[in-house]
Coordinates of C-alpha atoms and ligand atoms in Angstrom, one line a residue:
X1 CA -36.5 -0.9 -10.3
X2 CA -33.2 -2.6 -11.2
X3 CA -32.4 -0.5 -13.7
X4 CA -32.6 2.1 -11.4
X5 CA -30.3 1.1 -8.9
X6 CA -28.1 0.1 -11.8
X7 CA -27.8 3.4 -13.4
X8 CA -27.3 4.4 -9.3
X9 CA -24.2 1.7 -9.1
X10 CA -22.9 2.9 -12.2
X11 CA -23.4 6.5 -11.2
X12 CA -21.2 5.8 -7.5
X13 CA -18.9 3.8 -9.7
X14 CA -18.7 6.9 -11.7
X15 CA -17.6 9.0 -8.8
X16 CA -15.5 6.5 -7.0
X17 CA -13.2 6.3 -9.8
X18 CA -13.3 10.3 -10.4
X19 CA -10.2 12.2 -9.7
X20 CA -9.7 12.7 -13.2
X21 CA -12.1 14.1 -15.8
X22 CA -11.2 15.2 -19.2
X23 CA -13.5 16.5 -21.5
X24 CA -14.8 19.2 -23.9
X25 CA -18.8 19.7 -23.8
X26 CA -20.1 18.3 -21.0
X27 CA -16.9 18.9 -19.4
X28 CA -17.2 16.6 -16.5
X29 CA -18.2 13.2 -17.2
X30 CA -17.8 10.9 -14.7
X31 CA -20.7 12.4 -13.0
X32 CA -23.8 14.2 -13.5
X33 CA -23.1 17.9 -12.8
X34 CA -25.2 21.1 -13.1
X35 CA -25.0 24.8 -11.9
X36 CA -21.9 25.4 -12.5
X37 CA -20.3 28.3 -10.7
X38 CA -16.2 28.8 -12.2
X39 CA -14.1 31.0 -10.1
X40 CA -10.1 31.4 -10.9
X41 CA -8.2 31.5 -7.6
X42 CA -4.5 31.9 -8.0
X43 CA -4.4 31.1 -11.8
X44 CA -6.7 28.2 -11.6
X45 CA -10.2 27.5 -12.5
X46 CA -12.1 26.2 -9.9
X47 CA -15.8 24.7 -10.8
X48 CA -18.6 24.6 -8.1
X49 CA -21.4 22.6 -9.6
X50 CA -24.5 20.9 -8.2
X51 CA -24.6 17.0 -8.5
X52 CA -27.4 15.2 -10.3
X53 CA -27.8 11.4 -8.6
X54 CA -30.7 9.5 -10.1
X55 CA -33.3 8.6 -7.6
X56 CA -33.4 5.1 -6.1
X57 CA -35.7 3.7 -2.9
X58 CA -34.6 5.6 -0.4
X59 CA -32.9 8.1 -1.9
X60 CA -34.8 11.1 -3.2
X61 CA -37.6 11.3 -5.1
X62 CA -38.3 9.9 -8.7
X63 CA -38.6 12.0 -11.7
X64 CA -37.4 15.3 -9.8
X65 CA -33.8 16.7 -8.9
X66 CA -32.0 14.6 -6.7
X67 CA -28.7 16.1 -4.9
X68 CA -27.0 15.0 -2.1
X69 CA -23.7 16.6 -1.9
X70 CA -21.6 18.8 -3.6
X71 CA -18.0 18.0 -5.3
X72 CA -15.2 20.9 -6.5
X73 CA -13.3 20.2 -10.0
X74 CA -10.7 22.6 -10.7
X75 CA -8.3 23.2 -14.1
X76 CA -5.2 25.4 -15.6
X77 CA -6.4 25.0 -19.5
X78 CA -10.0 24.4 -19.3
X79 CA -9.4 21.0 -20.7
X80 CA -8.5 19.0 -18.3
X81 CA -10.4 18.7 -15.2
X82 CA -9.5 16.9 -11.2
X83 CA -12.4 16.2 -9.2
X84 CA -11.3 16.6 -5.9
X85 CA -14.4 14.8 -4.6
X86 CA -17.3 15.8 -2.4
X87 CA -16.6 19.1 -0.5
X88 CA -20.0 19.9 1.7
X89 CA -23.0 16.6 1.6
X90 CA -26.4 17.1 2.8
X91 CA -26.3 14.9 6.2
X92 CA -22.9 16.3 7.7
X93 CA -24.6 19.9 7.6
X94 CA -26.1 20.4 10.9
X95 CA -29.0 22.5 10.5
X96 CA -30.0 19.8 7.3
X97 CA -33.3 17.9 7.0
X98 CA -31.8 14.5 7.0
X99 CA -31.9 13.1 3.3
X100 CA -33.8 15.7 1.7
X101 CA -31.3 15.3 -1.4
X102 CA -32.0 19.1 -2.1
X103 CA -28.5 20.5 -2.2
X104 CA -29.1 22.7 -4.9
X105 CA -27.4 25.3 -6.9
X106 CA -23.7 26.7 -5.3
X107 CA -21.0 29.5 -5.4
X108 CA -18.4 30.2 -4.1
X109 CA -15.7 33.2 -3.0
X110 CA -12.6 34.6 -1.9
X111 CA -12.1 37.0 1.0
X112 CA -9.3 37.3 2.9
X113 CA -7.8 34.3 2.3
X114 CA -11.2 32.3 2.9
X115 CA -12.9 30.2 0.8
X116 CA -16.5 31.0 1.5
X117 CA -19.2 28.1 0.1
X118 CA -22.7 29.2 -0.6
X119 CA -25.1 26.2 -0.6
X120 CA -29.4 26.5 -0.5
X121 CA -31.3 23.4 0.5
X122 CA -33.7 22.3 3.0
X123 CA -33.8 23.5 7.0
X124 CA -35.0 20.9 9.5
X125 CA -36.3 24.1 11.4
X126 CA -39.2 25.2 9.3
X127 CA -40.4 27.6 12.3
X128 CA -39.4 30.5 9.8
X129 CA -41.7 29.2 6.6
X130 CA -40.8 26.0 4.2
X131 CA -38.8 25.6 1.7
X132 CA -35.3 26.5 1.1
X133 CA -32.8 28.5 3.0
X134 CA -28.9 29.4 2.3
X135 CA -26.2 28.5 4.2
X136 CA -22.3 28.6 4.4
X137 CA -19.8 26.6 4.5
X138 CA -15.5 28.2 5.0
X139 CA -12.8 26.7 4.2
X140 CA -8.9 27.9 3.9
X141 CA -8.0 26.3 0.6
X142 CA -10.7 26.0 -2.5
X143 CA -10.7 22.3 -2.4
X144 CA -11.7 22.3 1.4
X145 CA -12.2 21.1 4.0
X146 CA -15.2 23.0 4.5
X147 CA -16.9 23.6 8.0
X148 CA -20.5 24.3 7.7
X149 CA -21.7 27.1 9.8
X150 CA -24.3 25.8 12.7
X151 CA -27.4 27.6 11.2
X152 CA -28.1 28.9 7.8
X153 CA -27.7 32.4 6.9
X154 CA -31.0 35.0 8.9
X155 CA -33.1 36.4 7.0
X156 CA -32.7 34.5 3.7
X157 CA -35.3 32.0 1.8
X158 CA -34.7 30.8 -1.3
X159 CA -32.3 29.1 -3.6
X160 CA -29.6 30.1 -6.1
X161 CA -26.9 31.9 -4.1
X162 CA -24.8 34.1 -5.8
X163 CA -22.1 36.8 -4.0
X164 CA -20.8 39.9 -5.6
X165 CA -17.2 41.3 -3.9
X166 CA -17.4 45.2 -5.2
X167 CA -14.6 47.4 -5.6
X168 CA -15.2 49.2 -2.8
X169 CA -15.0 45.8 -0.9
X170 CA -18.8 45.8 -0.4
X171 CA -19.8 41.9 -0.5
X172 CA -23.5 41.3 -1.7
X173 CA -25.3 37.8 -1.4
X174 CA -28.1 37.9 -4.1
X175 CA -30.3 34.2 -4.1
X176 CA -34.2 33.7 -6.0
X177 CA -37.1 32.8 -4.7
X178 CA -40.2 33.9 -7.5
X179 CA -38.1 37.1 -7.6
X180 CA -35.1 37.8 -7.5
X181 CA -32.8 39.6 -3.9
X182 CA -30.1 41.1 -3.2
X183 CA -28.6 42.1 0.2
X184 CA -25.4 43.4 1.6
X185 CA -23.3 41.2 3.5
X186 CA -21.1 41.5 7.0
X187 CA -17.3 42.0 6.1
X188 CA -17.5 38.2 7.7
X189 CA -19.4 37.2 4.6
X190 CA -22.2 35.1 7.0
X191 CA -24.8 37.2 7.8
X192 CA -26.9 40.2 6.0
X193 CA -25.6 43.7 6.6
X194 CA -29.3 44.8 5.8
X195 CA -32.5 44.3 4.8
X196 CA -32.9 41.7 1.4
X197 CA -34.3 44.1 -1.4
X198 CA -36.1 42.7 -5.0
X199 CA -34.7 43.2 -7.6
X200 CA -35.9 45.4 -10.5
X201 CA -37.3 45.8 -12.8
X202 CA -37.4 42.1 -14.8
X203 CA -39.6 39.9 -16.6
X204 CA -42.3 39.5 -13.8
X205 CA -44.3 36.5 -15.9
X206 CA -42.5 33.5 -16.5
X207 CA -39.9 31.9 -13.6
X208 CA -36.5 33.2 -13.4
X209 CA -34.0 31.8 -10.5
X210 CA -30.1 31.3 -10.9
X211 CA -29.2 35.0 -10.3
X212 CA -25.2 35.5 -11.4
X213 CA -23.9 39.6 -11.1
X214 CA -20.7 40.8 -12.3
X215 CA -19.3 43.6 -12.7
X216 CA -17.8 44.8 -15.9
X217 CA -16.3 48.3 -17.0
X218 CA -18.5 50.2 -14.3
X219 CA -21.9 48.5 -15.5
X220 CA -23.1 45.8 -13.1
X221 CA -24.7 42.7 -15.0
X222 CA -27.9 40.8 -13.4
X223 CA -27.6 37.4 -15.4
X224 CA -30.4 34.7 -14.7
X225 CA -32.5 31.8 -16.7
X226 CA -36.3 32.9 -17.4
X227 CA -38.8 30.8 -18.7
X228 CA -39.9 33.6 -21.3
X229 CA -41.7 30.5 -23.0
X230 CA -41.6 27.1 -22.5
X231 CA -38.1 26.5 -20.7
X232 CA -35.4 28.7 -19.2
X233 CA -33.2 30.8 -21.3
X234 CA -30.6 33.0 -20.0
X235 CA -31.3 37.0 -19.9
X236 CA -29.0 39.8 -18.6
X237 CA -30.2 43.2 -17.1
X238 CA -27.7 46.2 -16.6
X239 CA -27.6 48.6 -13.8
X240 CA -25.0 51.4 -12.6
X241 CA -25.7 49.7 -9.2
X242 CA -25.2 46.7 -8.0
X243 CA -28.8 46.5 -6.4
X244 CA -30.3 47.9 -9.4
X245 CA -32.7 49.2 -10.4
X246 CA -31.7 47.1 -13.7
X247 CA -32.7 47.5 -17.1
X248 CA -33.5 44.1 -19.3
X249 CA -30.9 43.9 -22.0
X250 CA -31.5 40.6 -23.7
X251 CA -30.8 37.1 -23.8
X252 CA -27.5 35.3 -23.7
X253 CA -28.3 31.8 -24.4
X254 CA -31.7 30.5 -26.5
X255 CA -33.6 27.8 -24.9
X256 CA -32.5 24.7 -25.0
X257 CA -33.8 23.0 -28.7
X258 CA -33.5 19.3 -26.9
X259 CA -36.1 21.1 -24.2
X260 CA -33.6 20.6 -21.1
X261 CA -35.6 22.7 -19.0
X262 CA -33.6 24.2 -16.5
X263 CA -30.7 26.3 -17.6
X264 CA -28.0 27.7 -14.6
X265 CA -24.5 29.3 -15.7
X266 CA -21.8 31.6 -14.2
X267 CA -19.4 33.6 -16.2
X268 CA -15.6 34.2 -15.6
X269 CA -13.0 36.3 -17.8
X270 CA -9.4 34.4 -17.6
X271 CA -6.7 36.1 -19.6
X272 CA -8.8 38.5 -21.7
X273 CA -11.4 36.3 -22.9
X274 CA -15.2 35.2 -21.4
X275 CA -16.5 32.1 -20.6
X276 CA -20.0 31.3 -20.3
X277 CA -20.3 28.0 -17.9
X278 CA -23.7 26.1 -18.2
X279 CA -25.4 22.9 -18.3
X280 CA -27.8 20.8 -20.6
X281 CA -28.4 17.0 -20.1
X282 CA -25.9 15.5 -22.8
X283 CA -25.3 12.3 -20.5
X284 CA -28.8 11.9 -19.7
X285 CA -31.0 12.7 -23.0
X286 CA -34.4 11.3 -21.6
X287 CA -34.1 12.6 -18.2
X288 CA -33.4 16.5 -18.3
X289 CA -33.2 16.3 -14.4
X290 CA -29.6 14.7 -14.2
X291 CA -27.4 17.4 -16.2
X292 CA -23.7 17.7 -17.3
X293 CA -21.9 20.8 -17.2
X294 CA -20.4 22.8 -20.1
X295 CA -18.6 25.6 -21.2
X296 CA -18.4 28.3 -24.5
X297 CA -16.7 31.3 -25.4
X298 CA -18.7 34.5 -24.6
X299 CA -17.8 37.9 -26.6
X300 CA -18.8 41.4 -25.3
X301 CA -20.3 43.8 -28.4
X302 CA -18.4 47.2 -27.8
X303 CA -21.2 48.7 -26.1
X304 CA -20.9 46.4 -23.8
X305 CA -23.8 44.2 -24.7
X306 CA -23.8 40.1 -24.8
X307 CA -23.7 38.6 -27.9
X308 CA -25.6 35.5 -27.7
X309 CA -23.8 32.2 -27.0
X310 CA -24.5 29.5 -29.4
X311 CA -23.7 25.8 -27.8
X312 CA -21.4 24.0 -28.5
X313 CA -19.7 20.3 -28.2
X314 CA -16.1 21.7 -28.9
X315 CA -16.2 23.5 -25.7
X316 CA -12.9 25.4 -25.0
X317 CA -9.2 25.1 -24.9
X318 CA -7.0 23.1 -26.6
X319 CA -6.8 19.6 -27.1
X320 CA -3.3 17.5 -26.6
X321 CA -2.4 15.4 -30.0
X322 CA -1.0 13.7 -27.4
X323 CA -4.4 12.5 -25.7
X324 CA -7.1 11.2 -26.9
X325 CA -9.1 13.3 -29.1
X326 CA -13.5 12.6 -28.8
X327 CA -14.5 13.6 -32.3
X328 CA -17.7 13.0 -31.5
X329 CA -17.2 16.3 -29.9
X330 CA -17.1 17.8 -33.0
X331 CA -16.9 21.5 -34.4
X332 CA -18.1 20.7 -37.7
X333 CA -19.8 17.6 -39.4
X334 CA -20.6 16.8 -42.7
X335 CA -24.2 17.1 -43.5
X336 CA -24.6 13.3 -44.0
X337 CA -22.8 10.3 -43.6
X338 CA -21.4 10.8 -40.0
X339 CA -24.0 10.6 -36.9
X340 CA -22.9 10.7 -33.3
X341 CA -24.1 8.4 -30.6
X342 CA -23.3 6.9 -27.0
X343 CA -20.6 4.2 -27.0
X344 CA -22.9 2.3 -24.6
X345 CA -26.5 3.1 -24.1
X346 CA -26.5 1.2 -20.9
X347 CA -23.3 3.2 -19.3
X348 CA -23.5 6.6 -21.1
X349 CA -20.7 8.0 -18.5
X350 CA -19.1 5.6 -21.7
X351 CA -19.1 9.0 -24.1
X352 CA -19.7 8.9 -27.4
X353 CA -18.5 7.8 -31.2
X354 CA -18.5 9.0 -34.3
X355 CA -20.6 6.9 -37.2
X356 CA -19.3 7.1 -40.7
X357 CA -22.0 5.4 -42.4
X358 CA -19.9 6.2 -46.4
X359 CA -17.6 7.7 -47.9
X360 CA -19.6 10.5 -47.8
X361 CA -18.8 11.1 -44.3
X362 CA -15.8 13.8 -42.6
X363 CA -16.0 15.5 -39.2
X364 CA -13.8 18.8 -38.2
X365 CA -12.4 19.0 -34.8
X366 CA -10.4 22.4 -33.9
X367 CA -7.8 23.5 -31.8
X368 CA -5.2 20.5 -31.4
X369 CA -2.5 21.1 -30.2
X370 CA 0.8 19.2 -31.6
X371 CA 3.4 20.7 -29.9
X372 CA 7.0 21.6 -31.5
X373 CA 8.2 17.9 -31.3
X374 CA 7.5 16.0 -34.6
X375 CA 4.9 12.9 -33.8
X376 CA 5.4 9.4 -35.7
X377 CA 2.2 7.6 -35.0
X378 CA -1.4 8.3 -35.3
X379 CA -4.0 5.6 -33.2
X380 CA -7.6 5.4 -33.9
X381 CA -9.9 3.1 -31.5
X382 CA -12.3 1.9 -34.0
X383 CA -14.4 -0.7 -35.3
X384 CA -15.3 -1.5 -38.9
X385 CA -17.6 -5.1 -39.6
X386 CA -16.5 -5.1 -42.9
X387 CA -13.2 -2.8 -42.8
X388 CA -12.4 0.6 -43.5
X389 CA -10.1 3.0 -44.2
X390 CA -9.9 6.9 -42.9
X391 CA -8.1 9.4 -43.6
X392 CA -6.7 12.1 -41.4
X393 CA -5.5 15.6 -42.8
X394 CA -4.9 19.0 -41.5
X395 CA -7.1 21.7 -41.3
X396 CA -9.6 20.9 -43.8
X397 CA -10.9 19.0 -46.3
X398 CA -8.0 19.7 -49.0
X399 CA -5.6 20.2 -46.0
X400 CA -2.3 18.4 -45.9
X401 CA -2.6 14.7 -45.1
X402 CA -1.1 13.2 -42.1
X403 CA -2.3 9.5 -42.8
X404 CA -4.2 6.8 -43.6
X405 CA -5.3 4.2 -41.1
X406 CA -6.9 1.0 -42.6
X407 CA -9.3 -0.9 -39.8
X408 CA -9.3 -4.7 -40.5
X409 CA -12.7 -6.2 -40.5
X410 CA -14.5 -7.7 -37.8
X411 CA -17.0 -6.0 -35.0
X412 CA -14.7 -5.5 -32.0
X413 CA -13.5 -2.2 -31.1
X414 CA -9.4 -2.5 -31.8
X415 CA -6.4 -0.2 -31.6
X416 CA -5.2 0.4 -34.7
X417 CA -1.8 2.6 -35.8
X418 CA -0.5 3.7 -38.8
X419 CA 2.8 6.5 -39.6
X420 CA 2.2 9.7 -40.0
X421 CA 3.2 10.8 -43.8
X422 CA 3.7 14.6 -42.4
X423 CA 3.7 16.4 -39.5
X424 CA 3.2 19.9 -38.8
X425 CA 4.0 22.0 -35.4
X426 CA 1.8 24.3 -33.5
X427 CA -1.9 24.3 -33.3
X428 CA -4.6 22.7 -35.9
X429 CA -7.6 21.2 -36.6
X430 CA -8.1 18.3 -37.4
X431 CA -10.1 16.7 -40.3
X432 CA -11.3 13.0 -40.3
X433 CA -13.1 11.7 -43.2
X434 CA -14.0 7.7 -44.2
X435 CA -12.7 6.2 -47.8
X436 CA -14.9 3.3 -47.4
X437 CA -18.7 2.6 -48.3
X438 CA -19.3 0.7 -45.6
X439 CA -19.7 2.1 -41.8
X440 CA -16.7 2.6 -39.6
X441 CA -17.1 3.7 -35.8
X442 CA -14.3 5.7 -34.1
X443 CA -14.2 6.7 -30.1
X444 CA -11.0 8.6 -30.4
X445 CA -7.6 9.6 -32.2
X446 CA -4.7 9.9 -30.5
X447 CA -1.0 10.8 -31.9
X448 CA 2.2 9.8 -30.7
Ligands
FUB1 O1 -30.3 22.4 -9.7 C1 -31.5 22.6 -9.1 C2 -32.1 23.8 -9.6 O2 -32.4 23.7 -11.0 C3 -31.3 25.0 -9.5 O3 -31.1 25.5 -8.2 C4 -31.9 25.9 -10.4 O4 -31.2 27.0 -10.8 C5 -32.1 24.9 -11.6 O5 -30.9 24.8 -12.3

């Protein structure tokens, strides 16, 4: 019990001090975050997640998703992200149950200069059948305010909502519930146009929810997670229509190999390239019900198939030398001698460090960006019991060094600054590796 409530303190703490969030995979981390549905409005990215609170008395139910409100995070580099704090929460939604902490997977779209939030959760009024329902929240700007609408949308049970503008300016609301609908919208985006149709024809063993359709050189994509085995994956179906009949194409993302069990992405294409956006429990390894939400480049085949996204830690985007640099975040890692774990186990909102346990030790981390400006100073936060030196280079293990940063002994995290020998402009990875036999700890790495 007090544990619970203080993982709950830590997690309000968490938010309280939000505003700012800068990360690579999970990309938001002073929260748990899932669901993520990206949408660039005006040239920026804006992220519409669900949140993940742990349960505590009173507040939702142990052991199963617990969400009480919803925040919006936006970016211009898809590095670093501003919470702009909680945009719709369950109790000022009149048609609500009161604290049924089911504010489950959103989206969100532009029409006519209105912002047009798409929430599922429960209905106090269950005169229509239990269970979820879908309703909508408007707003002028992306960040909000948001007014809820009185009532949730007729004609609509289930969760997951997704909308689809076409080109012929046709919107279509498409949500799951065993199977997965689709239904035209009014040009006022809040209630059906027509009859909700299913979807088909897909997987029709196994669960598949999250429905996400786009629409891509004249071919309409039906992206959702099925459980095809023991957890969701992701799968896409084509159509020429955008209320199908689709054809099953593959899958996009392999189940999760930590056994996350849910899985719930969008995708978005900013400035000729696709992004998948996901989740997967990184802050919460023992509890696959309070997620973290990520982000990994997504390449079209010529015929216009998926090629499968691999996960990553990297993420996307470029890295600052300027900022601190989470190595722990890794894109590559020496097959021994370097581990990765939480900086705190009791706080994981903390992050993570990198463990160089020898010399044997190195870790890769791409796409740093050091500007035209030549930097002076590289700073490691690190600790070493018994000292340590590590050396930095560029790109690579026989890369050019930048310099060598001895870490006095003693078992305190500390500062610690040495020149840089050379410097190079423009954009590089960087390559960390220990000199030492004995283990050295580092959070971050950060260039001045
Ligand atoms: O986040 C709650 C539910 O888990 C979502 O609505 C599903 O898609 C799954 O991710």
């Amino acid at each position: 019990m007090l544990k619970q409530r203080l993982s709950y303190i830590l997690v309000v703490l968490g938010c309280l001090m939000g505003g700012a969030a800068e990360a690579q995979n999970p990309f938001i981390t002073n929260q748990f975050t899932a669901d993520p549905t990206a949408r660039a409005f005006n040239g920026r990215v804006y992220v519409y997640p669900s949140h993940d609170i742990p349960a505590a008395p009173g507040r939702g139910r142990a052991g199963w998703f617990v969400m009480e409100d919803y925040h919006v995070f936006s970016s211009a580099n898809l590095t670093d992200w501003t919470d702009h704090g909680v945009i719709v929460t369950q109790n000022k939604v009149p048609w609500v149950k009161p604290d049924s902490y089911s504010m489950w997977a959103p989206d969100c779209i532009e029409r006519n200069g209105k912002y047009y939030f798409y929430f599922p959760t429960t209905p106090k009024d269950t005169t229509n059948g239990k269970g979820f329902t879908i309703g909508v929240a408007v707003a002028d700007r992306p960040t909000g305010p948001f007014v809820p609408q009185p009532l949730p949308i007729k004609g609509v049970h289930g969760i997951d909502p997704n909308v689809l503008i076409d080109k012929d300016g046709q919107a279509y609301l498409y949500w799951s519930q065993d199977n997965i609908y689709g239904a035209k919208l009014k040009e006022n985006m809040l209630e059906l146009a027509a009859e909700p149709v299913t979807l088909g024809e897909l997987p029709t063993k196994g669960l598949k929810e999250g429905p996400y359709v786009f629409e891509r050189k004249g071919t309409y994509y039906l992206t959702y997670p099925h459980v095809a085995n023991k957890t969701e994956r992701l799968e896409y179906a084509t159509s020429k229509s955008p209320l199908g009949p689709f054809t099953v194409k593959g899958v996009l993302m392999d189940e999760s190999p930590t056994g996350c069990w849910t899985n719930h992405h969008s995708l978005l294409e900013l400035n000729n390239q696709w992004y998948l956006f996901y989740h997967h429990n990184d802050l919460s390894p023992n509890f696959d019900k309070n997620r973290s939400v990520r982000i990994d480049s997504l390449f079209f085949e010529p015929d216009g198939s998926i090629r499968k996204v691999v996960p990553t830690l990297r993420g996307v985007g470029l890295s600052s030398a300027k900022q601190k640099i989470q190595l722990d975040r890794y894109s590559r890692l020496s097959a021994s001698g370097t581990s990765i774990a939480f900086l705190d186990t009791a706080n994981k909102f903390q992050g993570w460090k990198t463990v160089f346990a020898n010399k044997q030790g190195w870790v890769q981390y791409n796409g740093v960006a050091f500007g035209k400006q030549p930097l002076k100073t590289v700073t490691l936060r690190a600790t070493a019991a018994a000292g340590a030196t590590v050396l930095i280079r560029l790109d690579g293990a026989t890369g050019p060094v930048l310099g060598q940063v001895s870490v006095p002994k003693g078992g305190k995290w500390q500062e610690v600054k040495a020149p840089l020998s050379a410097f190079r402009p423009g954009t590089h990875s960087l390559f960390v590796a220990s000199k030492t036999d004995s283990p050295v700890e580092i959070d971050w790495v950060r260039f001045e």
